[in-house]
Short mmCIF file of C-alpha atoms in Angstrom, two decimals:
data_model
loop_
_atom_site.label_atom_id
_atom_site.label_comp_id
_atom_site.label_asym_id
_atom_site.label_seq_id
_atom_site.Cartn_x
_atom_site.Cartn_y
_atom_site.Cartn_z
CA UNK A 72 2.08 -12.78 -16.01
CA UNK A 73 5.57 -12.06 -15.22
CA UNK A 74 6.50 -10.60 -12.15
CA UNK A 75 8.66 -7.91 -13.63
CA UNK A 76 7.96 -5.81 -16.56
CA UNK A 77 8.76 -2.94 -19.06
CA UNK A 78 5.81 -3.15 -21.45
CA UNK A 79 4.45 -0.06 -23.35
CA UNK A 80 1.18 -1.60 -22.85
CA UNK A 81 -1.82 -0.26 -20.31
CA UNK A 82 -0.82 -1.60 -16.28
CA UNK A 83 -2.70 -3.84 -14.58
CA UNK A 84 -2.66 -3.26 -10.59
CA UNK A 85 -5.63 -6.02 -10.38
CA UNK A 86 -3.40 -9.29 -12.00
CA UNK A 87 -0.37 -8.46 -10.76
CA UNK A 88 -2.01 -8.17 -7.44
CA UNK A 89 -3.46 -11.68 -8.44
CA UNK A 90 0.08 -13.15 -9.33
CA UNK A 91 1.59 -12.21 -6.38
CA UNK A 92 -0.89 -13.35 -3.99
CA UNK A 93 -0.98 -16.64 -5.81
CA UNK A 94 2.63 -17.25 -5.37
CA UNK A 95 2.58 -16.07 -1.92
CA UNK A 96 0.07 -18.45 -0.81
CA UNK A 97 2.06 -21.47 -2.20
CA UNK A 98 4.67 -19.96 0.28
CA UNK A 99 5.23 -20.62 4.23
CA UNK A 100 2.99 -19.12 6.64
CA UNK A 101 0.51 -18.16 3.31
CA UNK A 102 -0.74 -14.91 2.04
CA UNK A 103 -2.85 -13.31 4.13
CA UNK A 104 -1.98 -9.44 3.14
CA UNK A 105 -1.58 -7.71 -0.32
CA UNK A 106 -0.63 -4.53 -0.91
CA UNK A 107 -0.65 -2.16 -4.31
CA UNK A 108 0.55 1.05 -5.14
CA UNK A 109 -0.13 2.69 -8.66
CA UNK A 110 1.64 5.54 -10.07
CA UNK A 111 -0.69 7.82 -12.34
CA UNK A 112 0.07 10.62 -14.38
CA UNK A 113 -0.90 13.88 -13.08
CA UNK A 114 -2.78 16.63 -14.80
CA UNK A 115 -0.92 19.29 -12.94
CA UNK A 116 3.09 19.21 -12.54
CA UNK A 117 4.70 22.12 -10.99
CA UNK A 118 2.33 24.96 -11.93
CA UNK A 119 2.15 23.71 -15.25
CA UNK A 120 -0.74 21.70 -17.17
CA UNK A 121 0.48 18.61 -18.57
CA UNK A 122 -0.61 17.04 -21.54
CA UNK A 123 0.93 13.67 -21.82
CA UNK A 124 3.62 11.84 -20.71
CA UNK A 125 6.10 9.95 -22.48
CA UNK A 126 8.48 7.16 -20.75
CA UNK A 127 11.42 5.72 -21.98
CA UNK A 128 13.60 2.53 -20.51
CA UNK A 129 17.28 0.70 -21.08
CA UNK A 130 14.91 -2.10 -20.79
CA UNK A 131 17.69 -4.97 -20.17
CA UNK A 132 18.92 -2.91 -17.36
CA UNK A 133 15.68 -2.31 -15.70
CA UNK A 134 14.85 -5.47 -15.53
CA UNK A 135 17.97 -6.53 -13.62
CA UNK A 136 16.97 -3.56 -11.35
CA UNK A 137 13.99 -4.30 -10.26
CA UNK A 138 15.62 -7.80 -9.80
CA UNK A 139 18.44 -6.23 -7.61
CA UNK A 140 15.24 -4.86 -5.76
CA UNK A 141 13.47 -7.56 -5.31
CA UNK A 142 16.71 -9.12 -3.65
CA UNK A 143 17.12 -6.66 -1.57
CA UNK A 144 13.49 -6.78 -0.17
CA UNK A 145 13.82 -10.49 0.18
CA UNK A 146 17.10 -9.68 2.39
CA UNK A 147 14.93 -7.71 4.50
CA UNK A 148 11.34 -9.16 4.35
CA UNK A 149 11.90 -12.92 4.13
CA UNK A 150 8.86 -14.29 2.37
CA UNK A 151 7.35 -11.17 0.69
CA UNK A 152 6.76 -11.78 -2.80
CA UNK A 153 7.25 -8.30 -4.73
CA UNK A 154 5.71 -7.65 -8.80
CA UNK A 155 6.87 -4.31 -10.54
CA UNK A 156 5.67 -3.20 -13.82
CA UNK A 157 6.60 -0.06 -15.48
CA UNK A 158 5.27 1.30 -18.62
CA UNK A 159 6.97 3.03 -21.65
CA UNK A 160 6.12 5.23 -24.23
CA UNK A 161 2.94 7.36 -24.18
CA UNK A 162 0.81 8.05 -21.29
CA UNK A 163 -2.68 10.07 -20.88
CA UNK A 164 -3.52 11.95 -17.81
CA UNK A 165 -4.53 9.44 -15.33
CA UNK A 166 -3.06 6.32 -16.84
CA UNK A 167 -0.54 4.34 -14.64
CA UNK A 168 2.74 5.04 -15.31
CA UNK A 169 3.65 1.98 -12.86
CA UNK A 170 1.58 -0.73 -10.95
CA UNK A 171 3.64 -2.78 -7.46
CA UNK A 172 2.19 -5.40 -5.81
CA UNK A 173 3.23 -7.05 -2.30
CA UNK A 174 2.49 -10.41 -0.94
CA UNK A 175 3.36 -11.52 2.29
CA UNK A 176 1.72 -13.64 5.22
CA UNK A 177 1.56 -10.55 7.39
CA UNK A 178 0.07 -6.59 6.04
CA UNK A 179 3.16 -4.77 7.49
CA UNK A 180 6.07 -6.56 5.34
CA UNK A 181 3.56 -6.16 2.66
CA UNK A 182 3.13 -2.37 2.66
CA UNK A 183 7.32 -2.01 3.47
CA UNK A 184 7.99 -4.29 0.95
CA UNK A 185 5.56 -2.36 -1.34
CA UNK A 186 6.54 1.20 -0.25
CA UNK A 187 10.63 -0.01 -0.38
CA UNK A 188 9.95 -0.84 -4.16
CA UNK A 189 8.39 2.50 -5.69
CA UNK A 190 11.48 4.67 -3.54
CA UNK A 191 14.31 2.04 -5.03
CA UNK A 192 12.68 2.42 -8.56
CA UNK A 193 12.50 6.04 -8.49
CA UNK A 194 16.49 6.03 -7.26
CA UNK A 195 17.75 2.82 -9.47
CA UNK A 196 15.77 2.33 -11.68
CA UNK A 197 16.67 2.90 -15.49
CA UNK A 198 13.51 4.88 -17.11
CA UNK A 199 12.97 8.68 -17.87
CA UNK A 200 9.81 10.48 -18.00
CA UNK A 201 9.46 13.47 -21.15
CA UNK A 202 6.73 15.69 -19.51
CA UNK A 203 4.71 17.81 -22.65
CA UNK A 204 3.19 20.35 -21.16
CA UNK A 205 1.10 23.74 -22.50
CA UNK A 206 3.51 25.57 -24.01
CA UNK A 207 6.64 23.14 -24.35
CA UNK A 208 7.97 20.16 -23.19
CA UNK A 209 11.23 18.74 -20.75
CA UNK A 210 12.95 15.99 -19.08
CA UNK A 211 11.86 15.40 -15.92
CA UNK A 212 14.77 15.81 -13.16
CA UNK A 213 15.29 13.18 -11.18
CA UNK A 214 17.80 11.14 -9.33
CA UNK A 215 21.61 9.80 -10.21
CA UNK A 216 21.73 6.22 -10.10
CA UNK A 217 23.74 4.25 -8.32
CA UNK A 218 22.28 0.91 -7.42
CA UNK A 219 25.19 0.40 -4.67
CA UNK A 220 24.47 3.61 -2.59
CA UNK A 221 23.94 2.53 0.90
CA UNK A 222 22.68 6.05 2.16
CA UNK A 223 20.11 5.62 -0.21
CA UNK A 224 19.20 2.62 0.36
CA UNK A 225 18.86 3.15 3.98
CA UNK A 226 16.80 6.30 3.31
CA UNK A 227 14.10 3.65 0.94
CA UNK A 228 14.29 1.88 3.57
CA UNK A 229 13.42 4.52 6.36
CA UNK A 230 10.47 5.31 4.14
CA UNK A 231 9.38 2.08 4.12
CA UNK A 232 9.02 2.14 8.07
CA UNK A 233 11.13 -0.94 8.65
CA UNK A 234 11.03 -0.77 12.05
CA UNK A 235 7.10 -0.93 12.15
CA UNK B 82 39.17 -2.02 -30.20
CA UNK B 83 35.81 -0.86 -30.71
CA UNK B 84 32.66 -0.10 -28.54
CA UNK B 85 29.06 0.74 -28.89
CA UNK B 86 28.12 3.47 -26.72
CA UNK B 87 23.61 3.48 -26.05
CA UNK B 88 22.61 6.96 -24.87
CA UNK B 89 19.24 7.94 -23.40
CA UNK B 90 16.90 10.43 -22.82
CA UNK B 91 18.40 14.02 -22.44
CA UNK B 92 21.82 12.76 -23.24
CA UNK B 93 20.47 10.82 -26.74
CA UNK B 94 18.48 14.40 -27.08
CA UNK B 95 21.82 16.46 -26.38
CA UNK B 96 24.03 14.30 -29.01
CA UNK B 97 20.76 13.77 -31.39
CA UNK B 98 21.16 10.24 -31.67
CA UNK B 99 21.48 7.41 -29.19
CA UNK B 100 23.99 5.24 -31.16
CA UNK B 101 27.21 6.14 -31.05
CA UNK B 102 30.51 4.09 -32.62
CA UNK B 103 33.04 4.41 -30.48
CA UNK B 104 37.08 3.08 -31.78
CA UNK B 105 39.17 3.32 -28.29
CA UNK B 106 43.40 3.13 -28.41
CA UNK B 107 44.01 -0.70 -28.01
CA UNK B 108 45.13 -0.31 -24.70
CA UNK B 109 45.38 -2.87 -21.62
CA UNK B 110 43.33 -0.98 -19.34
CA UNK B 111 40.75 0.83 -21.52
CA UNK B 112 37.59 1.93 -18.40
CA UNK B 113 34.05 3.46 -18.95
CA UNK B 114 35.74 6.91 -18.01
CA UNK B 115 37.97 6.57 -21.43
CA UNK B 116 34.80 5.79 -23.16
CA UNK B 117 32.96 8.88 -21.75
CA UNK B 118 36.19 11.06 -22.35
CA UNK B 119 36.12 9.37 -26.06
CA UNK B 120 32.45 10.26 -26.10
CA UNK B 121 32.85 14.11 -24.69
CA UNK B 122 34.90 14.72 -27.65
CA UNK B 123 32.63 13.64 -30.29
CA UNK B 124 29.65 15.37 -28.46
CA UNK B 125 31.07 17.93 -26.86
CA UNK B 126 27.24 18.99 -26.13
CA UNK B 127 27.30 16.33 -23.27
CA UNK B 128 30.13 17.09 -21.09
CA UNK B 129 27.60 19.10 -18.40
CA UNK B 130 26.50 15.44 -17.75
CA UNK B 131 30.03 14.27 -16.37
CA UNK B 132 29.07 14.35 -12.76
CA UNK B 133 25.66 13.39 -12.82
CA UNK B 134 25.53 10.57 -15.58
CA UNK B 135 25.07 6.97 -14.75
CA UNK B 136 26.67 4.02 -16.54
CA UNK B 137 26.25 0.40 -17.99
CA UNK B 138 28.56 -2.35 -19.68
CA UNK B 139 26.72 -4.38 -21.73
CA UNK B 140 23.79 -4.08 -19.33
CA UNK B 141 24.79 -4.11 -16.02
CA UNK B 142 25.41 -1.24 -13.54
CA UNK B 143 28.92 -0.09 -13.73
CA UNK B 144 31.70 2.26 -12.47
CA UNK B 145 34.19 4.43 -14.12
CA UNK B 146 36.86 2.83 -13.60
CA UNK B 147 35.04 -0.38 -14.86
CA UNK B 148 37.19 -2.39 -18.19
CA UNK B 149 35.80 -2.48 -21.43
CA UNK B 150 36.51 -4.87 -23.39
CA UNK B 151 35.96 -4.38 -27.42
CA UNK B 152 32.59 -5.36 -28.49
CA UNK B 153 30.97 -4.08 -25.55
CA UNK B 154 27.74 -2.14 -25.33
CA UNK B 155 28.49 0.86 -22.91
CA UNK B 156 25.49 2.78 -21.97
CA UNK B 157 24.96 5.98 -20.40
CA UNK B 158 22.51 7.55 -18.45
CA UNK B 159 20.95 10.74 -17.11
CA UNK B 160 19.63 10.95 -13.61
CA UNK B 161 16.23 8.77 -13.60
CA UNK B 162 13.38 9.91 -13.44
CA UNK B 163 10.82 6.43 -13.39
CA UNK B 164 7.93 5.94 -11.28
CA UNK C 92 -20.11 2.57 -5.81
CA UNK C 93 -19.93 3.60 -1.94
CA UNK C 94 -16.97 4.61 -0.16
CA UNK C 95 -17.40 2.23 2.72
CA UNK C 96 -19.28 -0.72 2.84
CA UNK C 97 -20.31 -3.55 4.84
CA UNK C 98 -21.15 -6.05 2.61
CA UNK C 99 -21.36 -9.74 2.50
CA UNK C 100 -20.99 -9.62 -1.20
CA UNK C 101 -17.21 -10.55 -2.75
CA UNK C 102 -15.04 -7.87 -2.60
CA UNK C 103 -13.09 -5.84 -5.35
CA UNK C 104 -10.47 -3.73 -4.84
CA UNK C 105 -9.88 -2.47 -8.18
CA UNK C 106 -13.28 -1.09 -8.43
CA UNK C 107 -12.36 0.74 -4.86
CA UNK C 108 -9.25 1.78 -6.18
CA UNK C 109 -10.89 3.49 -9.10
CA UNK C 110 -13.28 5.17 -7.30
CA UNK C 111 -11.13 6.87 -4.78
CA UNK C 112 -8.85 7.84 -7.79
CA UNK C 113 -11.83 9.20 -9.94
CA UNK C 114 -12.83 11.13 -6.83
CA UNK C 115 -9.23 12.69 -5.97
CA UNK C 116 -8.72 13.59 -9.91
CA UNK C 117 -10.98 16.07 -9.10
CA UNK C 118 -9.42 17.37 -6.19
CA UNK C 119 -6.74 19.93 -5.52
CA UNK C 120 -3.70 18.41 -6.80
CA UNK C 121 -5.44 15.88 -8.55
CA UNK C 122 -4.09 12.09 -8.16
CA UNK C 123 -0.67 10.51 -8.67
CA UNK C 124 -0.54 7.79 -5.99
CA UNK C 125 -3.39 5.10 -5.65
CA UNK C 126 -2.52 2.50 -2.61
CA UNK C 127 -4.46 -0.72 -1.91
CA UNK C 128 -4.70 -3.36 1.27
CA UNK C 129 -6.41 -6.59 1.01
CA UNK C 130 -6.59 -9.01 3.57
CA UNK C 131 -7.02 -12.23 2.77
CA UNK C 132 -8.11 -15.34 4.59
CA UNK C 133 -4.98 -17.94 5.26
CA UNK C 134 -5.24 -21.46 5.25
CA UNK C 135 -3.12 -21.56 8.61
CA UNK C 136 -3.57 -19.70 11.48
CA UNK C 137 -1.44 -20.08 15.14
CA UNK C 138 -0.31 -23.80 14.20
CA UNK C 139 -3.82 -24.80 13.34
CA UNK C 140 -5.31 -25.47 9.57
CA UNK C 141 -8.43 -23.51 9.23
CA UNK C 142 -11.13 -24.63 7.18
CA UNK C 143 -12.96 -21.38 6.77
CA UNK C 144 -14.15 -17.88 8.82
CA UNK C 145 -17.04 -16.29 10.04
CA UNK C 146 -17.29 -12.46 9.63
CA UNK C 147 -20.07 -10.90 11.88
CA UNK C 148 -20.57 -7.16 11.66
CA UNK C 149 -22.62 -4.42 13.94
CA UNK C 150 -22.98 -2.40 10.58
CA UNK C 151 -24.38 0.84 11.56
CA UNK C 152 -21.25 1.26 14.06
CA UNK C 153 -18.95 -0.24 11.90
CA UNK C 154 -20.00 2.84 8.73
CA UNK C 155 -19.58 5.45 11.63
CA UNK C 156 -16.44 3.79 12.57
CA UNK C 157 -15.24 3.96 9.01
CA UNK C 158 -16.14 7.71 8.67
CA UNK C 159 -14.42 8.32 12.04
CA UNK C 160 -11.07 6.57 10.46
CA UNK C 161 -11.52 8.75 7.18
CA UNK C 162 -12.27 12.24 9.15
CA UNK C 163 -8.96 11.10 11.66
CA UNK C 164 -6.87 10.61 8.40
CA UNK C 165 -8.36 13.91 6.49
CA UNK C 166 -6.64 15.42 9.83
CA UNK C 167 -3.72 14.05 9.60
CA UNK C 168 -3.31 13.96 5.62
CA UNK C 169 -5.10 16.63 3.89
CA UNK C 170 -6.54 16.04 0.07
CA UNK C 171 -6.15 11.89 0.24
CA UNK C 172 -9.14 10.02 -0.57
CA UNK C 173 -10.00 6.70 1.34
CA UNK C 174 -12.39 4.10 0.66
CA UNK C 175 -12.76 0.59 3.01
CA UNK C 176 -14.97 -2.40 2.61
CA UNK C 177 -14.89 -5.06 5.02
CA UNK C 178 -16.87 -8.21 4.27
CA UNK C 179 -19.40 -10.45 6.61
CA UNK C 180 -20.80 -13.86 6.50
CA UNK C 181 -18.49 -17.10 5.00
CA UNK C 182 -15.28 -16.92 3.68
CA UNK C 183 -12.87 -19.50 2.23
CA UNK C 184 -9.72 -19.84 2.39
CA UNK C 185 -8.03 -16.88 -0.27
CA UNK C 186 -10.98 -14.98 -0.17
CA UNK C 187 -10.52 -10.61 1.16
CA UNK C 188 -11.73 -9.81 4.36
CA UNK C 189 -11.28 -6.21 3.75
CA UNK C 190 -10.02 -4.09 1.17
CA UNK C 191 -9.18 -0.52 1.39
CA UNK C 192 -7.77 2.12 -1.21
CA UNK C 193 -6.45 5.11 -0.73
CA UNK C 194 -5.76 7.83 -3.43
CA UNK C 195 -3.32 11.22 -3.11
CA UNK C 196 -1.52 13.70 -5.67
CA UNK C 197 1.70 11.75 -3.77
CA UNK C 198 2.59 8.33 -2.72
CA UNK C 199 3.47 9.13 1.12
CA UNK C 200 -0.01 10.60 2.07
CA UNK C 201 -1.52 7.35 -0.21
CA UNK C 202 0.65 4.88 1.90
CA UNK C 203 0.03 6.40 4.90
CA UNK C 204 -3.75 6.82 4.58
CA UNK C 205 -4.00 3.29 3.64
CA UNK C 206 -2.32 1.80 6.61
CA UNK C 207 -3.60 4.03 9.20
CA UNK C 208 -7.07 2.91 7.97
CA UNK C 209 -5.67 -0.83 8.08
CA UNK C 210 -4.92 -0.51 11.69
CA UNK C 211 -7.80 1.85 13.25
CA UNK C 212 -10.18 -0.97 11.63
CA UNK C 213 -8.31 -3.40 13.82
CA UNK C 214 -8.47 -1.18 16.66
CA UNK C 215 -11.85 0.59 16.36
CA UNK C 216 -14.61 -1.52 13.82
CA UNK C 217 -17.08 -3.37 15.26
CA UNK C 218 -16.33 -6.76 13.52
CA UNK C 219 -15.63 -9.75 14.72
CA UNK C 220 -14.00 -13.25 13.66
CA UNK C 221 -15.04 -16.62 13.70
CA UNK C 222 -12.69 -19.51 12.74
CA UNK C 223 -13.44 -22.31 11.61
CA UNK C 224 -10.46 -25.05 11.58
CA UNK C 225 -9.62 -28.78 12.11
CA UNK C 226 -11.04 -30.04 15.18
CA UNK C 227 -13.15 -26.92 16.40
CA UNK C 228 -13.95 -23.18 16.24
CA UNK C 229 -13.20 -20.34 18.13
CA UNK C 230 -13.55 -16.36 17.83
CA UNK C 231 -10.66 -14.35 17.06
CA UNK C 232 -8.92 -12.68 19.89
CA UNK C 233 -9.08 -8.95 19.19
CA UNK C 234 -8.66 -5.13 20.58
CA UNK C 235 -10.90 -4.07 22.63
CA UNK C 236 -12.96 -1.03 21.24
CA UNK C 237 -12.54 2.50 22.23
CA UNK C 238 -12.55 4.96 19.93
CA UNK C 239 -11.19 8.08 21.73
CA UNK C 240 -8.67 5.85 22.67
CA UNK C 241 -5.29 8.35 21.86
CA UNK C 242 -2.43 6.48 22.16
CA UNK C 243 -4.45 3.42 20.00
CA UNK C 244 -4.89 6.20 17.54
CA UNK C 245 -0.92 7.70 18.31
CA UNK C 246 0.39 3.52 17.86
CA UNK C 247 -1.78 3.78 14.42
CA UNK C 248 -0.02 6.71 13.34
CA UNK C 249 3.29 5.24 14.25
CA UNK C 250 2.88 1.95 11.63
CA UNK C 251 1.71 4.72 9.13
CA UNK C 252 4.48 6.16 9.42
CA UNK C 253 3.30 9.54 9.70
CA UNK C 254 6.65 11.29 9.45
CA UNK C 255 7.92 10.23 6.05
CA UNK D 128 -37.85 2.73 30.84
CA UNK D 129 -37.46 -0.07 28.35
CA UNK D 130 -34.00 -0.18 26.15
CA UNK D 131 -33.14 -2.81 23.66
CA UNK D 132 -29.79 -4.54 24.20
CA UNK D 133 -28.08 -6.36 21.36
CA UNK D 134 -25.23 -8.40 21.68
CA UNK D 135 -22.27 -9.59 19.14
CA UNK D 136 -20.14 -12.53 18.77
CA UNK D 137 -18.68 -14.12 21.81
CA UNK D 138 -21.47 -12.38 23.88
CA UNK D 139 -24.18 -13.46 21.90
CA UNK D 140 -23.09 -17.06 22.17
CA UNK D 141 -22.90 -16.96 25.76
CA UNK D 142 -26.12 -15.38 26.33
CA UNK D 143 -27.92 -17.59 23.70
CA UNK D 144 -29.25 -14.59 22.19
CA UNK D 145 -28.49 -11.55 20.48
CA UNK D 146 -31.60 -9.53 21.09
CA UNK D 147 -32.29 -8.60 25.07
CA UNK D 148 -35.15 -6.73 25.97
CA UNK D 149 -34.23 -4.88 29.46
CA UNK D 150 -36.67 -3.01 31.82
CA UNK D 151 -34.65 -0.57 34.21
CA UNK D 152 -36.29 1.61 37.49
CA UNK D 153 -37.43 4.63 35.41
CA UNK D 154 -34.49 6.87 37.69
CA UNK D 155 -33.32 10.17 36.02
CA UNK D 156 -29.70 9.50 35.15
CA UNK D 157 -29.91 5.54 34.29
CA UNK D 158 -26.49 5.00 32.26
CA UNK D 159 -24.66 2.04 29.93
CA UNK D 160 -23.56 0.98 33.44
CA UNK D 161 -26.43 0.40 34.64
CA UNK D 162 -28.27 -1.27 31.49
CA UNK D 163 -24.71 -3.92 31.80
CA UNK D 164 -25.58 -4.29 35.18
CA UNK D 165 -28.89 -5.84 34.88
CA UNK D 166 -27.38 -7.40 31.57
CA UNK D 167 -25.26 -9.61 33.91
CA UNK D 168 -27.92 -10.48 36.22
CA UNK D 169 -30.08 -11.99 33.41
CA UNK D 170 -27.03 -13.45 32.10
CA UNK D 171 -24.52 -14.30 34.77
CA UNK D 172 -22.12 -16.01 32.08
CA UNK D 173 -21.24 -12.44 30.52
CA UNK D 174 -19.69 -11.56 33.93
CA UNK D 175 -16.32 -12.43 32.76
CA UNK D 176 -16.37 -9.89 29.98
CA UNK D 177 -17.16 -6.72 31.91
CA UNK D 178 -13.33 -5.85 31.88
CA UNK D 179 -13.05 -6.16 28.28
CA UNK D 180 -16.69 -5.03 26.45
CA UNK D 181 -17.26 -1.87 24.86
CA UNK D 182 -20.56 -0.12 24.67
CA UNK D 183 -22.65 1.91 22.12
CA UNK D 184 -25.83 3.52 22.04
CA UNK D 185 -28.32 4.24 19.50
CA UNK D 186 -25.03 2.80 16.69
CA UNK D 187 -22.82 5.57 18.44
CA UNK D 188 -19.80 4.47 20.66
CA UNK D 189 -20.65 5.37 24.02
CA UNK D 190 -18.90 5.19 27.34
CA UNK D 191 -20.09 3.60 30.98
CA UNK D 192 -21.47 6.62 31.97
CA UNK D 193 -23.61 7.73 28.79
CA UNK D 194 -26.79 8.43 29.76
CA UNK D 195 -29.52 5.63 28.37
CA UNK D 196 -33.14 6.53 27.88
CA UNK D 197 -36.78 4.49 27.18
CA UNK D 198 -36.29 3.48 23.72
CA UNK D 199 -33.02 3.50 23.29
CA UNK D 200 -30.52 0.70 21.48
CA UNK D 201 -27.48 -0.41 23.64
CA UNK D 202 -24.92 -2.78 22.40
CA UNK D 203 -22.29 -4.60 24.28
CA UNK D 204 -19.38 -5.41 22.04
CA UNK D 205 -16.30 -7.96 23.28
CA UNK D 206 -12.75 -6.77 21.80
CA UNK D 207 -13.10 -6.65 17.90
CA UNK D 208 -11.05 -8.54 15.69
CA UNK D 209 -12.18 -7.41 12.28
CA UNK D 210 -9.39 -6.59 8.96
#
C-alpha cells in the first residue's frame, strides 16, 4: 500500500495504520505508538442537510504535497513515519473523505505528527470538496494555498502541540 | 509560444471547461501572472479569483512571477478545500 | 461491542473506531472526525531487548477508571464519543496494549479526547506491566494512582492540548 | 471485622500472594490506614511501598482515611504503568 494516495476508491484507516506501523518498527527506537485520524462526511453542514459529497484533486500536485508534508514532519519529528490518503469523486454521508496514520517510537510525535498532517492538508493541499445539499449545491470555501507560508505553518504546527 | 492552462473546481465551473489553450507573445520573460492576465481575457468570468487563486507549472507550486516556458502545463487553483 | 474493555483477547481498533463513530452519527452534530491511539509493544525498551510483556489488570477499577476518563473528557469536550480497551495477559513483541478511539463532528475535540484518554490511563488505570527481556524481568515503573489528583488531570489536559 | 485485601503486581510478588484475609479490632472508625497497617505487619517486605501505593475499596478508589467495614474488599495498588 502506498503511503500517499489520491484514489477515488473507499479509505482504509486499518492498512494504512498497518503500513505505517510496519515501517516504523523496521526503524530506530521501534514503533511503539500509532495514531489515526479519519475525516468523514457529515450529514449536517452549516444548517443545511447534505446529501453527498463530491471531491476533486490536481492529483500530480497533491501528491508532491503531501510529500512536502511529510518532509516537513520529518524536520520536526525525526523518526515518525506519516501515510495520507485522500479520496476523490463521490462520497456518502459517513464515508471517509481522508484516512492519516502516524508511526513513531513514542505516542506524542505520533499524535503531532498526525494532527500536523490533516491542518497542512486542509491549507496545502490541492483537492476541493462540491457539497450537494437539499435544495442546491456549492463549493466549499476554504483556504488559499501557499505551501511556503511560514505563519501557517507555524499555526499547523501550534495545533499540533509541538511543545507537548 | 504556447501553454496549457488546467483549471479546477469553481474556476473550471466559472470558465465551463478546465482546458484552456493558451498562445503567449514570444517574449523573454513570459511569468504565470501573463498567463493569468492572458487567461482573464478569455474568461473574463474569472478575474474575482485574482487575489485568492493558487498556481502550478507543470505540477509544482509556483509564484507569479514564476517563467513559463512554452509547452508548459500552468494550473490554477481556487482556495482548497480537502480534508 | 463495549465501549471499554478489559480484555485479554487481541485488540482491534477499527472495530472501536466504528463504534464510537456509529454512536456520535447519532449525536448532535453528528461525526466528522474519528481519532485512534494504539500502543504497541517494542522490541527495545531502556537499552534492553525485550522478549515479551505481562499485562495484569484490577478490572473492576480499571472500567470505573475508564468511565471516570470519559465523564472528565465529556466535561471538558462536549458531544465527543470515546471508547478504550486495554489488554491483559501475554503480549509479543508488535502486539496493542491499548487502543482507544475517539469520535467528534470536528477533529480538535477528536484529537483531544483521544490523548487526554491516552494519558489519564497512564496516570489513573489500575494496570500494570511486566517485562520480559534478555537476561531477566522486571515491572514497569509507573505513576502512582490518584484519581482526584488535579494537576495529574491539569498536566493531561496540557498534552491534549486543550486550547486549540 | 474481617476485610479481604487483594494485592497487584509488584505487591503481590512480594507478599507471595494476592489474596489476604485480614482480621482488624472491631473499633468504630477502622480506615484503609489501618487495614495497610496490619497489611505490613503480616508482610514486613511491603513496608517499602507505603509511600507510593494507592488504595481502593469495594473496586472504588479510596483514600487513607476511607472508612473500611466487615466484609469489605481493599486493594493496595503500587504506581500503575498501564497504556
Amino acid at each position: 500500500m502506498p503511503l500517499f494516495a489520491i484514489t477515488p476508491a473507499v479509505l482504509s484507516v486499518d492498512g494504512l495504520a498497518a503500513e505505517v506501523a510496519a515501517l516504523a518498527s523496521r526503524a530506530g527506537e521501534g514503533c511503539g505508538a500509532v495514531t489515526t485520524f479519519a475525516g468523514l462526511v457529515r450529514a449536517h453542514h452549516q444548517g443545511r442537510r447534505v446529501r453527498y459529497l463530491e471531491y476533486e484533486a490536481y492529483e500530480p500536485l497533491a501528491l508532491k504535497a503531501f510529500a512536502q508534508i511529510q518532509a516537513e514532519a520529518s524536520e520536526a519529528w525525526a523518526g515518525a513515519v506519516l501515510g495520507m490518503h485522500h479520496r476523490t469523486g463521490r462520497l456518502e454521508i459517513g464515508e471517509a473523505s481522508i484516512v492519516i496514520a502516524a508511526a513513531s517510537a513514542h505516542r506524542a510525535e505520533a499524535f503531532a505528527v498526525c494532527r500536523y498532517a490533516i491542518e497542512r492538508v486542509k491549507q496545502i493541499v490541492p483537492v476541493w470538496k462540491h457539497e450537494y445539499f437539499d435544495g442546491g449545491e456549492a463549493w466549499v470555501e476554504g483556504a488559499i494555498a501557499d505551501p511556503s507560508d511560514a505563519h501557517a505553518r507555524e499555526q499547523a504546527k501550534a495545533r499540533a502541540c509541538a511543545s507537548a | 509560444m504556447r501553454v496549457r492552462i488546467k483549471l479546477f473546481a469553481q474556476l473550471r465551473d466559472r470558465a465551463a471547461t478546465g482546458d484552456v489553450a493558451c498562445e503567449l507573445p514570444a517574449v523573454d520573460a513570459a511569468t504565470v501572472a501573463d498567463v493569468w492576465d492572458a487567461l482573464i481575457v478569455m474568461h473574463p468570468a474569472l478575474t474575482p479569483f485574482q487575489s485568492s487563486v493558487s498556481s502550478a507549472v507543470n505540477a509544482e507550486y509556483a509564484k507569479r512571477q514564476t517563467r513559463v516556458h512554452d509547452g508548459d502545463e500552468v494550473a490554477f487553483l481556487p482556495p482548497v478545500s480537502g480534508g
